[in-house]
PDB file of C-alpha atoms and ligand atoms in Angstrom:
ATOM      1  CA  UNK Y  15       0.000   0.000   0.000  1.00  0.00           C
ATOM      2  CA  UNK Y  16       1.358   3.460  -0.864  1.00  0.00           C
ATOM      3  CA  UNK Y  17       2.391   5.275   2.282  1.00  0.00           C
ATOM      4  CA  UNK Y  18       1.848   8.935   3.120  1.00  0.00           C
ATOM      5  CA  UNK Y  19       4.580  10.288   5.429  1.00  0.00           C
ATOM      6  CA  UNK Y  20       5.326  13.714   6.877  1.00  0.00           C
ATOM      7  CA  UNK Y  21       8.929  14.556   7.743  1.00  0.00           C
ATOM      8  CA  UNK Y  22       9.266  17.720   9.824  1.00  0.00           C
ATOM      9  CA  UNK Y  23      12.798  19.216   9.694  1.00  0.00           C
ATOM     10  CA  UNK Y  24      13.695  17.841   6.263  1.00  0.00           C
ATOM     11  CA  UNK Y  25      16.231  20.332   4.914  1.00  0.00           C
ATOM     12  CA  UNK Y  26      19.363  18.528   6.140  1.00  0.00           C
ATOM     13  CA  UNK Y  27      20.786  15.629   8.109  1.00  0.00           C
ATOM     14  CA  UNK Y  28      18.595  12.808   9.367  1.00  0.00           C
ATOM     15  CA  UNK Y  29      15.292  14.398   8.245  1.00  0.00           C
ATOM     16  CA  UNK Y  30      16.535  14.764   4.648  1.00  0.00           C
ATOM     17  CA  UNK Y  31      17.766  11.163   4.687  1.00  0.00           C
ATOM     18  CA  UNK Y  32      14.349   9.949   5.898  1.00  0.00           C
ATOM     19  CA  UNK Y  33      12.803  11.645   2.828  1.00  0.00           C
ATOM     20  CA  UNK Y  34      15.340   9.962   0.519  1.00  0.00           C
ATOM     21  CA  UNK Y  35      14.833   6.525   2.069  1.00  0.00           C
ATOM     22  CA  UNK Y  36      11.036   6.683   2.181  1.00  0.00           C
ATOM     23  CA  UNK Y  37      10.912   7.746  -1.483  1.00  0.00           C
ATOM     24  CA  UNK Y  38      13.445   5.152  -2.626  1.00  0.00           C
ATOM     25  CA  UNK Y  39      11.676   2.329  -0.795  1.00  0.00           C
ATOM     26  CA  UNK Y  40       8.101   3.094  -1.857  1.00  0.00           C
ATOM     27  CA  UNK Y  41       7.668   3.726  -5.576  1.00  0.00           C
ATOM     28  CA  UNK Y  42       4.172   5.208  -5.081  1.00  0.00           C
ATOM     29  CA  UNK Y  43       4.739   6.668  -1.640  1.00  0.00           C
ATOM     30  CA  UNK Y  44       4.069  10.313  -0.894  1.00  0.00           C
ATOM     31  CA  UNK Y  45       6.450  12.266   1.318  1.00  0.00           C
ATOM     32  CA  UNK Y  46       5.417  15.640   2.671  1.00  0.00           C
ATOM     33  CA  UNK Y  47       8.540  17.475   3.816  1.00  0.00           C
ATOM     34  CA  UNK Y  48       8.540  20.600   5.940  1.00  0.00           C
ATOM     35  CA  UNK Y  49      11.420  22.965   6.635  1.00  0.00           C
ATOM     36  CA  UNK Y  50      11.752  26.554   7.790  1.00  0.00           C
ATOM     37  CA  UNK Y  51      13.355  27.924   4.577  1.00  0.00           C
ATOM     38  CA  UNK Y  52      12.392  25.860   1.510  1.00  0.00           C
ATOM     39  CA  UNK Y  53      14.244  28.195  -0.879  1.00  0.00           C
ATOM     40  CA  UNK Y  54      17.576  27.556   0.804  1.00  0.00           C
ATOM     41  CA  UNK Y  55      16.986  23.803   1.288  1.00  0.00           C
ATOM     42  CA  UNK Y  56      18.919  22.978  -1.894  1.00  0.00           C
ATOM     43  CA  UNK Y  57      19.341  19.222  -1.324  1.00  0.00           C
ATOM     44  CA  UNK Y  58      15.640  18.835  -0.589  1.00  0.00           C
ATOM     45  CA  UNK Y  59      14.778  20.843  -3.723  1.00  0.00           C
ATOM     46  CA  UNK Y  60      17.055  18.545  -5.774  1.00  0.00           C
ATOM     47  CA  UNK Y  61      15.236  15.525  -4.334  1.00  0.00           C
ATOM     48  CA  UNK Y  62      11.888  17.007  -5.366  1.00  0.00           C
ATOM     49  CA  UNK Y  63      13.167  17.284  -8.968  1.00  0.00           C
ATOM     50  CA  UNK Y  64      13.914  13.555  -8.809  1.00  0.00           C
ATOM     51  CA  UNK Y  65      10.448  12.751  -7.368  1.00  0.00           C
ATOM     52  CA  UNK Y  66       8.224  15.590  -8.658  1.00  0.00           C
ATOM     53  CA  UNK Y  67       4.895  13.825  -8.138  1.00  0.00           C
ATOM     54  CA  UNK Y  68       5.768  12.217  -4.790  1.00  0.00           C
ATOM     55  CA  UNK Y  69       7.641  14.832  -2.747  1.00  0.00           C
ATOM     56  CA  UNK Y  70       5.851  17.976  -1.576  1.00  0.00           C
ATOM     57  CA  UNK Y  71       7.646  20.709   0.339  1.00  0.00           C
ATOM     58  CA  UNK Y  72       6.009  23.139   2.767  1.00  0.00           C
ATOM     59  CA  UNK Y  73       7.403  25.933   4.901  1.00  0.00           C
ATOM     60  CA  UNK Y  74       7.197  25.395   8.674  1.00  0.00           C
ATOM     61  CA  UNK Y  75       9.315  26.846  11.456  1.00  0.00           C
ATOM     62  CA  UNK Y  76       8.884  24.477  14.389  1.00  0.00           C
ATOM     63  CA  UNK Y  77       9.203  27.337  16.894  1.00  0.00           C
ATOM     64  CA  UNK Y  78       6.032  28.991  15.520  1.00  0.00           C
ATOM     65  CA  UNK Y  79       2.623  27.606  16.484  1.00  0.00           C
ATOM     66  CA  UNK Y  80       1.108  29.895  13.824  1.00  0.00           C
ATOM     67  CA  UNK Y  81       3.269  28.197  11.149  1.00  0.00           C
ATOM     68  CA  UNK Y  82       2.330  24.732  12.408  1.00  0.00           C
ATOM     69  CA  UNK Y  83      -1.376  25.583  12.431  1.00  0.00           C
ATOM     70  CA  UNK Y  84      -1.271  27.239   8.968  1.00  0.00           C
ATOM     71  CA  UNK Y  85       0.714  24.393   7.384  1.00  0.00           C
ATOM     72  CA  UNK Y  86      -1.525  21.762   8.975  1.00  0.00           C
ATOM     73  CA  UNK Y  87      -4.511  23.405   7.276  1.00  0.00           C
ATOM     74  CA  UNK Y  88      -2.727  23.392   3.882  1.00  0.00           C
ATOM     75  CA  UNK Y  89      -1.619  19.753   4.236  1.00  0.00           C
ATOM     76  CA  UNK Y  90      -5.079  18.677   5.433  1.00  0.00           C
ATOM     77  CA  UNK Y  91      -6.382  20.080   2.136  1.00  0.00           C
ATOM     78  CA  UNK Y  92      -3.906  17.919   0.205  1.00  0.00           C
ATOM     79  CA  UNK Y  93      -4.103  14.553   1.950  1.00  0.00           C
ATOM     80  CA  UNK Y  94      -6.810  12.732   3.857  1.00  0.00           C
ATOM     81  CA  UNK Y  95      -4.373  10.702   5.958  1.00  0.00           C
ATOM     82  CA  UNK Y  96      -0.867  10.339   7.377  1.00  0.00           C
ATOM     83  CA  UNK Y  97       0.697   6.936   8.015  1.00  0.00           C
ATOM     84  CA  UNK Y  98       3.894   8.303   9.581  1.00  0.00           C
ATOM     85  CA  UNK Y  99       4.947  11.576  11.184  1.00  0.00           C
ATOM     86  CA  UNK Y 100       8.630  12.085  11.937  1.00  0.00           C
ATOM     87  CA  UNK Y 101       9.583  15.080  14.056  1.00  0.00           C
ATOM     88  CA  UNK Y 102      13.257  15.369  13.166  1.00  0.00           C
ATOM     89  CA  UNK Y 103      14.156  19.070  13.499  1.00  0.00           C
ATOM     90  CA  UNK Y 104      16.454  19.674  16.413  1.00  0.00           C
ATOM     91  CA  UNK Y 105      19.298  21.762  17.755  1.00  0.00           C
ATOM     92  CA  UNK Y 106      22.044  21.279  20.316  1.00  0.00           C
ATOM     93  CA  UNK Y 107      22.016  24.909  21.408  1.00  0.00           C
ATOM     94  CA  UNK Y 108      21.771  28.234  19.518  1.00  0.00           C
ATOM     95  CA  UNK Y 109      25.579  28.541  19.836  1.00  0.00           C
ATOM     96  CA  UNK Y 110      26.057  25.122  18.205  1.00  0.00           C
ATOM     97  CA  UNK Y 111      27.706  23.745  21.342  1.00  0.00           C
ATOM     98  CA  UNK Y 112      26.115  22.330  24.476  1.00  0.00           C
ATOM     99  CA  UNK Y 113      26.783  24.129  27.781  1.00  0.00           C
ATOM    100  CA  UNK Y 114      29.778  22.656  29.601  1.00  0.00           C
ATOM    101  CA  UNK Y 115      28.859  24.233  32.950  1.00  0.00           C
ATOM    102  CA  UNK Y 116      26.187  26.279  34.677  1.00  0.00           C
ATOM    103  CA  UNK Y 117      27.881  29.578  33.811  1.00  0.00           C
ATOM    104  CA  UNK Y 118      27.074  28.951  30.123  1.00  0.00           C
ATOM    105  CA  UNK Y 119      23.340  28.540  30.784  1.00  0.00           C
ATOM    106  CA  UNK Y 120      21.068  31.356  29.571  1.00  0.00           C
ATOM    107  CA  UNK Y 121      17.320  31.907  29.383  1.00  0.00           C
ATOM    108  CA  UNK Y 122      17.640  32.435  25.619  1.00  0.00           C
ATOM    109  CA  UNK Y 123      19.572  29.177  25.075  1.00  0.00           C
ATOM    110  CA  UNK Y 124      17.206  27.153  27.239  1.00  0.00           C
ATOM    111  CA  UNK Y 125      14.021  28.554  25.734  1.00  0.00           C
ATOM    112  CA  UNK Y 126      15.009  28.313  22.035  1.00  0.00           C
ATOM    113  CA  UNK Y 127      16.293  24.755  22.492  1.00  0.00           C
ATOM    114  CA  UNK Y 128      13.217  23.658  24.442  1.00  0.00           C
ATOM    115  CA  UNK Y 129      10.905  25.305  21.907  1.00  0.00           C
ATOM    116  CA  UNK Y 130      12.631  23.615  18.959  1.00  0.00           C
ATOM    117  CA  UNK Y 131      13.206  20.162  20.430  1.00  0.00           C
ATOM    118  CA  UNK Y 132      10.249  19.600  22.751  1.00  0.00           C
ATOM    119  CA  UNK Y 133       7.428  22.136  22.493  1.00  0.00           C
ATOM    120  CA  UNK Y 134       7.357  22.279  18.669  1.00  0.00           C
ATOM    121  CA  UNK Y 135       7.093  18.495  18.163  1.00  0.00           C
ATOM    122  CA  UNK Y 136       4.287  18.368  20.753  1.00  0.00           C
ATOM    123  CA  UNK Y 137       2.372  21.095  18.902  1.00  0.00           C
ATOM    124  CA  UNK Y 138       2.979  19.272  15.593  1.00  0.00           C
ATOM    125  CA  UNK Y 139       1.217  16.246  17.032  1.00  0.00           C
ATOM    126  CA  UNK Y 140      -1.651  18.423  18.279  1.00  0.00           C
ATOM    127  CA  UNK Y 141      -2.338  19.752  14.773  1.00  0.00           C
ATOM    128  CA  UNK Y 142      -1.584  16.574  12.794  1.00  0.00           C
ATOM    129  CA  UNK Y 143      -3.169  13.930  15.075  1.00  0.00           C
ATOM    130  CA  UNK Y 144      -6.500  14.033  13.146  1.00  0.00           C
ATOM    131  CA  UNK Y 145      -4.632  12.962   9.974  1.00  0.00           C
ATOM    132  CA  UNK Y 146      -2.660  10.304  11.903  1.00  0.00           C
ATOM    133  CA  UNK Y 147      -5.950   8.881  13.201  1.00  0.00           C
ATOM    134  CA  UNK Y 148      -6.981   8.335   9.569  1.00  0.00           C
ATOM    135  CA  UNK Y 149      -3.770   6.467   8.642  1.00  0.00           C
ATOM    136  CA  UNK Y 150      -4.045   3.009   7.122  1.00  0.00           C
ATOM    137  CA  UNK Y 151      -1.494   1.317   9.373  1.00  0.00           C
ATOM    138  CA  UNK Y 152       1.126   1.027   6.630  1.00  0.00           C
ATOM    139  CA  UNK Y 153       4.109   1.229   9.029  1.00  0.00           C
ATOM    140  CA  UNK Y 154       4.738  -1.151  11.911  1.00  0.00           C
ATOM    141  CA  UNK Y 155       3.386  -4.646  12.419  1.00  0.00           C
ATOM    142  CA  UNK Y 156      -0.379  -5.000  12.653  1.00  0.00           C
ATOM    143  CA  UNK Y 157      -1.753  -7.216  15.397  1.00  0.00           C
ATOM    144  CA  UNK Y 158      -4.284  -9.908  14.516  1.00  0.00           C
ATOM    145  CA  UNK Y 159      -6.690  -8.647  17.157  1.00  0.00           C
ATOM    146  CA  UNK Y 160      -8.734  -5.674  15.848  1.00  0.00           C
ATOM    147  CA  UNK Y 161      -8.492  -3.827  19.188  1.00  0.00           C
ATOM    148  CA  UNK Y 162      -4.666  -3.885  19.014  1.00  0.00           C
ATOM    149  CA  UNK Y 163      -4.442  -2.477  15.490  1.00  0.00           C
ATOM    150  CA  UNK Y 164      -2.984   0.967  14.827  1.00  0.00           C
ATOM    151  CA  UNK Y 165      -3.553   3.637  12.194  1.00  0.00           C
ATOM    152  CA  UNK Y 166      -0.185   5.410  12.169  1.00  0.00           C
ATOM    153  CA  UNK Y 167       3.237   5.869  13.752  1.00  0.00           C
ATOM    154  CA  UNK Y 168       4.604   9.022  15.382  1.00  0.00           C
ATOM    155  CA  UNK Y 169       8.393   9.238  15.718  1.00  0.00           C
ATOM    156  CA  UNK Y 170       9.953  11.918  17.885  1.00  0.00           C
ATOM    157  CA  UNK Y 171      13.706  12.077  17.259  1.00  0.00           C
ATOM    158  CA  UNK Y 172      15.144  12.040  20.725  1.00  0.00           C
ATOM    159  CA  UNK Y 173      18.712  11.432  21.931  1.00  0.00           C
ATOM    160  CA  UNK Y 174      20.271   9.124  24.496  1.00  0.00           C
ATOM    161  CA  UNK Y 175      21.520  12.150  26.448  1.00  0.00           C
ATOM    162  CA  UNK Y 176      17.859  12.902  27.233  1.00  0.00           C
ATOM    163  CA  UNK Y 177      17.832   9.912  29.579  1.00  0.00           C
ATOM    164  CA  UNK Y 178      17.801  11.097  33.208  1.00  0.00           C
ATOM    165  CA  UNK Y 179      18.830   7.621  34.419  1.00  0.00           C
ATOM    166  CA  UNK Y 180      21.776   7.455  32.008  1.00  0.00           C
ATOM    167  CA  UNK Y 181      23.104  10.952  32.811  1.00  0.00           C
ATOM    168  CA  UNK Y 182      26.506  10.372  34.359  1.00  0.00           C
ATOM    169  CA  UNK Y 183      28.398  13.324  32.867  1.00  0.00           C
ATOM    170  CA  UNK Y 184      26.193  16.401  33.299  1.00  0.00           C
ATOM    171  CA  UNK Y 185      26.517  19.445  31.026  1.00  0.00           C
ATOM    172  CA  UNK Y 186      24.437  20.163  27.882  1.00  0.00           C
ATOM    173  CA  UNK Y 187      21.636  21.570  30.063  1.00  0.00           C
ATOM    174  CA  UNK Y 188      19.426  22.841  27.255  1.00  0.00           C
ATOM    175  CA  UNK Y 189      19.730  19.775  25.039  1.00  0.00           C
ATOM    176  CA  UNK Y 190      19.365  17.206  27.832  1.00  0.00           C
ATOM    177  CA  UNK Y 191      16.366  19.032  29.330  1.00  0.00           C
ATOM    178  CA  UNK Y 192      14.693  19.423  25.930  1.00  0.00           C
ATOM    179  CA  UNK Y 193      15.038  15.736  25.035  1.00  0.00           C
ATOM    180  CA  UNK Y 194      13.853  14.637  28.505  1.00  0.00           C
ATOM    181  CA  UNK Y 195      10.796  16.860  27.977  1.00  0.00           C
ATOM    182  CA  UNK Y 196      10.278  15.399  24.489  1.00  0.00           C
ATOM    183  CA  UNK Y 197      10.399  11.905  25.999  1.00  0.00           C
ATOM    184  CA  UNK Y 198       7.716  12.869  28.520  1.00  0.00           C
ATOM    185  CA  UNK Y 199       5.578  14.317  25.716  1.00  0.00           C
ATOM    186  CA  UNK Y 200       5.990  11.064  23.752  1.00  0.00           C
ATOM    187  CA  UNK Y 201       4.867   8.994  26.729  1.00  0.00           C
ATOM    188  CA  UNK Y 202       1.857  11.265  27.308  1.00  0.00           C
ATOM    189  CA  UNK Y 203       0.936  11.144  23.612  1.00  0.00           C
ATOM    190  CA  UNK Y 204       1.172   7.349  23.603  1.00  0.00           C
ATOM    191  CA  UNK Y 205      -1.485   7.265  26.329  1.00  0.00           C
ATOM    192  CA  UNK Y 206      -3.886   9.773  24.765  1.00  0.00           C
ATOM    193  CA  UNK Y 207      -3.463   8.609  21.156  1.00  0.00           C
ATOM    194  CA  UNK Y 208      -3.618   4.960  22.244  1.00  0.00           C
ATOM    195  CA  UNK Y 209      -7.267   5.327  23.256  1.00  0.00           C
ATOM    196  CA  UNK Y 210     -10.289   4.823  21.021  1.00  0.00           C
ATOM    197  CA  UNK Y 211     -10.537   3.090  17.665  1.00  0.00           C
ATOM    198  CA  UNK Y 212      -7.791   4.814  15.688  1.00  0.00           C
ATOM    199  CA  UNK Y 213      -4.632   4.329  17.704  1.00  0.00           C
ATOM    200  CA  UNK Y 214      -1.262   5.913  16.982  1.00  0.00           C
ATOM    201  CA  UNK Y 215       2.016   4.263  18.018  1.00  0.00           C
ATOM    202  CA  UNK Y 216       4.199   6.987  19.564  1.00  0.00           C
ATOM    203  CA  UNK Y 217       7.930   6.422  20.107  1.00  0.00           C
ATOM    204  CA  UNK Y 218      11.039   8.431  20.982  1.00  0.00           C
ATOM    205  CA  UNK Y 219      14.038   7.190  18.968  1.00  0.00           C
ATOM    206  CA  UNK Y 220      17.778   7.671  19.441  1.00  0.00           C
ATOM    207  CA  UNK Y 221      19.570   7.577  16.048  1.00  0.00           C
ATOM    208  CA  UNK Y 222      23.099   6.864  17.326  1.00  0.00           C
ATOM    209  CA  UNK Y 223      25.849   9.445  16.906  1.00  0.00           C
ATOM    210  CA  UNK Y 224      25.376  10.448  13.292  1.00  0.00           C
ATOM    211  CA  UNK Y 225      27.611  12.399  10.916  1.00  0.00           C
ATOM    212  CA  UNK Y 226      25.558  15.607  10.590  1.00  0.00           C
ATOM    213  CA  UNK Y 227      26.022  19.323  11.235  1.00  0.00           C
ATOM    214  CA  UNK Y 228      24.499  18.985  14.711  1.00  0.00           C
ATOM    215  CA  UNK Y 229      27.129  16.558  15.999  1.00  0.00           C
ATOM    216  CA  UNK Y 230      30.066  17.929  13.933  1.00  0.00           C
ATOM    217  CA  UNK Y 231      31.857  19.740  16.801  1.00  0.00           C
ATOM    218  CA  UNK Y 232      32.009  16.429  18.684  1.00  0.00           C
ATOM    219  CA  UNK Y 233      33.021  13.960  15.957  1.00  0.00           C
ATOM    220  CA  UNK Y 234      36.615  13.601  17.138  1.00  0.00           C
ATOM    221  CA  UNK Y 235      36.938  10.553  19.317  1.00  0.00           C
ATOM    222  CA  UNK Y 236      33.507   9.069  18.459  1.00  0.00           C
ATOM    223  CA  UNK Y 237      34.334   5.386  17.902  1.00  0.00           C
ATOM    224  CA  UNK Y 238      31.143   4.526  16.043  1.00  0.00           C
ATOM    225  CA  UNK Y 239      30.054   7.542  13.972  1.00  0.00           C
ATOM    226  CA  UNK Y 240      27.125   6.530  11.742  1.00  0.00           C
ATOM    227  CA  UNK Y 241      26.429   7.818   8.258  1.00  0.00           C
ATOM    228  CA  UNK Y 242      22.907   9.213   7.845  1.00  0.00           C
ATOM    229  CA  UNK Y 243      22.168   6.317   5.476  1.00  0.00           C
ATOM    230  CA  UNK Y 244      23.101   3.701   8.078  1.00  0.00           C
ATOM    231  CA  UNK Y 245      21.248   5.433  10.914  1.00  0.00           C
ATOM    232  CA  UNK Y 246      18.032   5.882   8.901  1.00  0.00           C
ATOM    233  CA  UNK Y 247      18.135   2.288   7.594  1.00  0.00           C
ATOM    234  CA  UNK Y 248      18.375   1.086  11.204  1.00  0.00           C
ATOM    235  CA  UNK Y 249      15.590   3.460  12.314  1.00  0.00           C
ATOM    236  CA  UNK Y 250      13.332   2.275   9.450  1.00  0.00           C
ATOM    237  CA  UNK Y 251      13.847  -1.325  10.630  1.00  0.00           C
ATOM    238  CA  UNK Y 252      12.811  -0.246  14.129  1.00  0.00           C
ATOM    239  CA  UNK Y 253       9.744   1.619  12.779  1.00  0.00           C
ATOM    240  CA  UNK Y 254       8.671  -1.297  10.576  1.00  0.00           C
ATOM    241  CA  UNK Y 255       8.880  -3.691  13.543  1.00  0.00           C
ATOM    242  CA  UNK Y 256       6.774  -1.601  15.956  1.00  0.00           C
ATOM    243  CA  UNK Y 257       3.510  -2.833  17.430  1.00  0.00           C
ATOM    244  CA  UNK Y 258       1.066  -1.037  19.689  1.00  0.00           C
ATOM    245  CA  UNK Y 259       2.814  -2.657  22.671  1.00  0.00           C
ATOM    246  CA  UNK Y 260       5.878  -0.524  21.872  1.00  0.00           C
ATOM    247  CA  UNK Y 261       3.960   2.746  22.100  1.00  0.00           C
ATOM    248  CA  UNK Y 262       5.489   5.114  24.656  1.00  0.00           C
ATOM    249  CA  UNK Y 263       8.922   3.492  24.466  1.00  0.00           C
ATOM    250  CA  UNK Y 264      12.307   5.202  24.153  1.00  0.00           C
ATOM    251  CA  UNK Y 265      14.336   3.066  21.744  1.00  0.00           C
ATOM    252  CA  UNK Y 266      17.744   3.183  20.097  1.00  0.00           C
ATOM    253  CA  UNK Y 267      18.593   2.533  16.414  1.00  0.00           C
ATOM    254  CA  UNK Y 268      19.104  -1.166  17.288  1.00  0.00           C
ATOM    255  CA  UNK Y 269      15.794  -1.396  19.198  1.00  0.00           C
ATOM    256  CA  UNK Y 270      17.389  -1.412  22.666  1.00  0.00           C
ATOM    257  CA  UNK Y 271      14.967   0.107  25.165  1.00  0.00           C
ATOM    258  CA  UNK Y 272      16.479   3.074  26.985  1.00  0.00           C
ATOM    259  CA  UNK Y 273      15.557   4.000  30.552  1.00  0.00           C
ATOM    260  CA  UNK Y 274      13.839   7.366  30.931  1.00  0.00           C
TER     261      UNK Y 274
HETATM  262  N1  NAP E 323      23.337  13.765  14.699  1.00  0.00           N
HETATM  263  C1  NAP E 323      23.362  13.093  15.846  1.00  0.00           C
HETATM  264  O1  NAP E 323      24.394  12.514  16.235  1.00  0.00           O
HETATM  265  C2  NAP E 323      22.120  12.994  16.685  1.00  0.00           C
HETATM  266  C3  NAP E 323      22.177  12.229  17.868  1.00  0.00           C
HETATM  267  C4  NAP E 323      21.040  12.112  18.652  1.00  0.00           C
HETATM  268  C5  NAP E 323      19.876  12.743  18.275  1.00  0.00           C
HETATM  269  N2  NAP E 323      19.830  13.502  17.129  1.00  0.00           N
HETATM  270  C6  NAP E 323      18.548  14.167  16.797  1.00  0.00           C
HETATM  271  O2  NAP E 323      18.199  13.892  15.460  1.00  0.00           O
HETATM  272  C7  NAP E 323      17.442  14.993  14.939  1.00  0.00           C
HETATM  273  C8  NAP E 323      18.023  15.436  13.614  1.00  0.00           C
HETATM  274  O3  NAP E 323      19.327  15.962  13.848  1.00  0.00           O
HETATM  275  P1  NAP E 323      20.446  16.042  12.725  1.00  0.00           P
HETATM  276  O4  NAP E 323      21.632  15.349  13.243  1.00  0.00           O
HETATM  277  O5  NAP E 323      19.877  15.661  11.421  1.00  0.00           O
HETATM  278  O6  NAP E 323      20.751  17.604  12.755  1.00  0.00           O
HETATM  279  P2  NAP E 323      21.134  18.661  11.597  1.00  0.00           P
HETATM  280  O7  NAP E 323      21.815  17.972  10.456  1.00  0.00           O
HETATM  281  O8  NAP E 323      21.847  19.761  12.297  1.00  0.00           O
HETATM  282  O9  NAP E 323      19.709  19.127  11.079  1.00  0.00           O
HETATM  283  C9  NAP E 323      18.868  19.834  11.935  1.00  0.00           C
HETATM  284  C10 NAP E 323      17.569  20.061  11.203  1.00  0.00           C
HETATM  285  O10 NAP E 323      16.673  20.726  12.091  1.00  0.00           O
HETATM  286  C11 NAP E 323      16.125  21.824  11.390  1.00  0.00           C
HETATM  287  N3  NAP E 323      15.684  22.890  12.279  1.00  0.00           N
HETATM  288  C12 NAP E 323      16.376  23.477  13.281  1.00  0.00           C
HETATM  289  N4  NAP E 323      15.627  24.459  13.828  1.00  0.00           N
HETATM  290  C13 NAP E 323      14.450  24.476  13.141  1.00  0.00           C
HETATM  291  C14 NAP E 323      13.283  25.260  13.212  1.00  0.00           C
HETATM  292  N5  NAP E 323      13.150  26.249  14.095  1.00  0.00           N
HETATM  293  N6  NAP E 323      12.250  24.979  12.372  1.00  0.00           N
HETATM  294  C15 NAP E 323      12.357  23.979  11.467  1.00  0.00           C
HETATM  295  N7  NAP E 323      13.457  23.227  11.326  1.00  0.00           N
HETATM  296  C16 NAP E 323      14.493  23.471  12.163  1.00  0.00           C
HETATM  297  C17 NAP E 323      17.243  22.292  10.473  1.00  0.00           C
HETATM  298  O11 NAP E 323      16.722  23.155   9.487  1.00  0.00           O
HETATM  299  P3  NAP E 323      17.582  24.391   8.818  1.00  0.00           P
HETATM  300  O12 NAP E 323      18.310  23.783   7.646  1.00  0.00           O
HETATM  301  O13 NAP E 323      16.548  25.362   8.447  1.00  0.00           O
HETATM  302  O14 NAP E 323      18.523  24.892   9.872  1.00  0.00           O
HETATM  303  C18 NAP E 323      17.735  20.944   9.964  1.00  0.00           C
HETATM  304  O15 NAP E 323      16.907  20.439   8.949  1.00  0.00           O
HETATM  305  C19 NAP E 323      17.480  16.084  16.010  1.00  0.00           C
HETATM  306  O16 NAP E 323      16.257  16.074  16.728  1.00  0.00           O
HETATM  307  C20 NAP E 323      18.640  15.677  16.897  1.00  0.00           C
HETATM  308  O17 NAP E 323      18.506  16.148  18.212  1.00  0.00           O
HETATM  309  C21 NAP E 323      20.926  13.633  16.327  1.00  0.00           C
END
């Protein structure tokens, strides 16, 4: 069945690679890609020339509820369902580097990072959940029992450093706090969107340490730096193996369950 997916934060990095992979794997699939500056998203524009009838690009700044609301209305006019929503946009910190100690923490850094990484994805789900409820259950494994079937999958791109239990090093206040908040939102969403007839599987996924602009300042000394292709292939395997029982989980690229 042809899938309809929405990738939020698709101009670069992991989000762009999700668009590539979803289009390459599904000859009839539709990918709706959002980014804050479509005109400067040159790689995404090139991809749309390769898949003119399957890839649609819309402007959306994840820090603006007005943008999310406006774009949700436009997309709702173009599709009657979503089978997959991936919230990929994210930032380490406005400076590009995580705080190493308390003296680096600022209200501006905390609020922009939280808005981008946690509040925006939650608002995305608010506006797009009606389309997710109408999904046809193309992604994930469907249960035999009708009550355990799902309509769609929501992926919030989290990070292992958002685990409170796993935090042994400290630092990176804004990023760690934002991903911990995103994990809480994912758990909450899994409860609310798991009720009723049209259930949505909601998961927080850690992609590994991936060779992108976000992680670039920290590449030195990473023993296992993933390419975007490898990370997204692993994440697609995780997504395709999900059942409703996995909803609310915090999983890595190899399906290991992380502690909150
Ligand atoms: N790379 C890693 O090692 C790693 C590890 C763990 C988790 N993650 C998570 O994976 C996700 C993707 O990260 P990445 O590595 O692909 O990062 P990236 O290459 O730096 O890409 C970040 C993306 O987020 C978008 N973005 C940032 N602020 C935005 C805003 N206000 N509105 C809309 N889009 C915005 C960027 O768009 P512009 O082009 O407009 O700036 C870009 O498309 C993030 O949530 C990140 O936290 C990454």
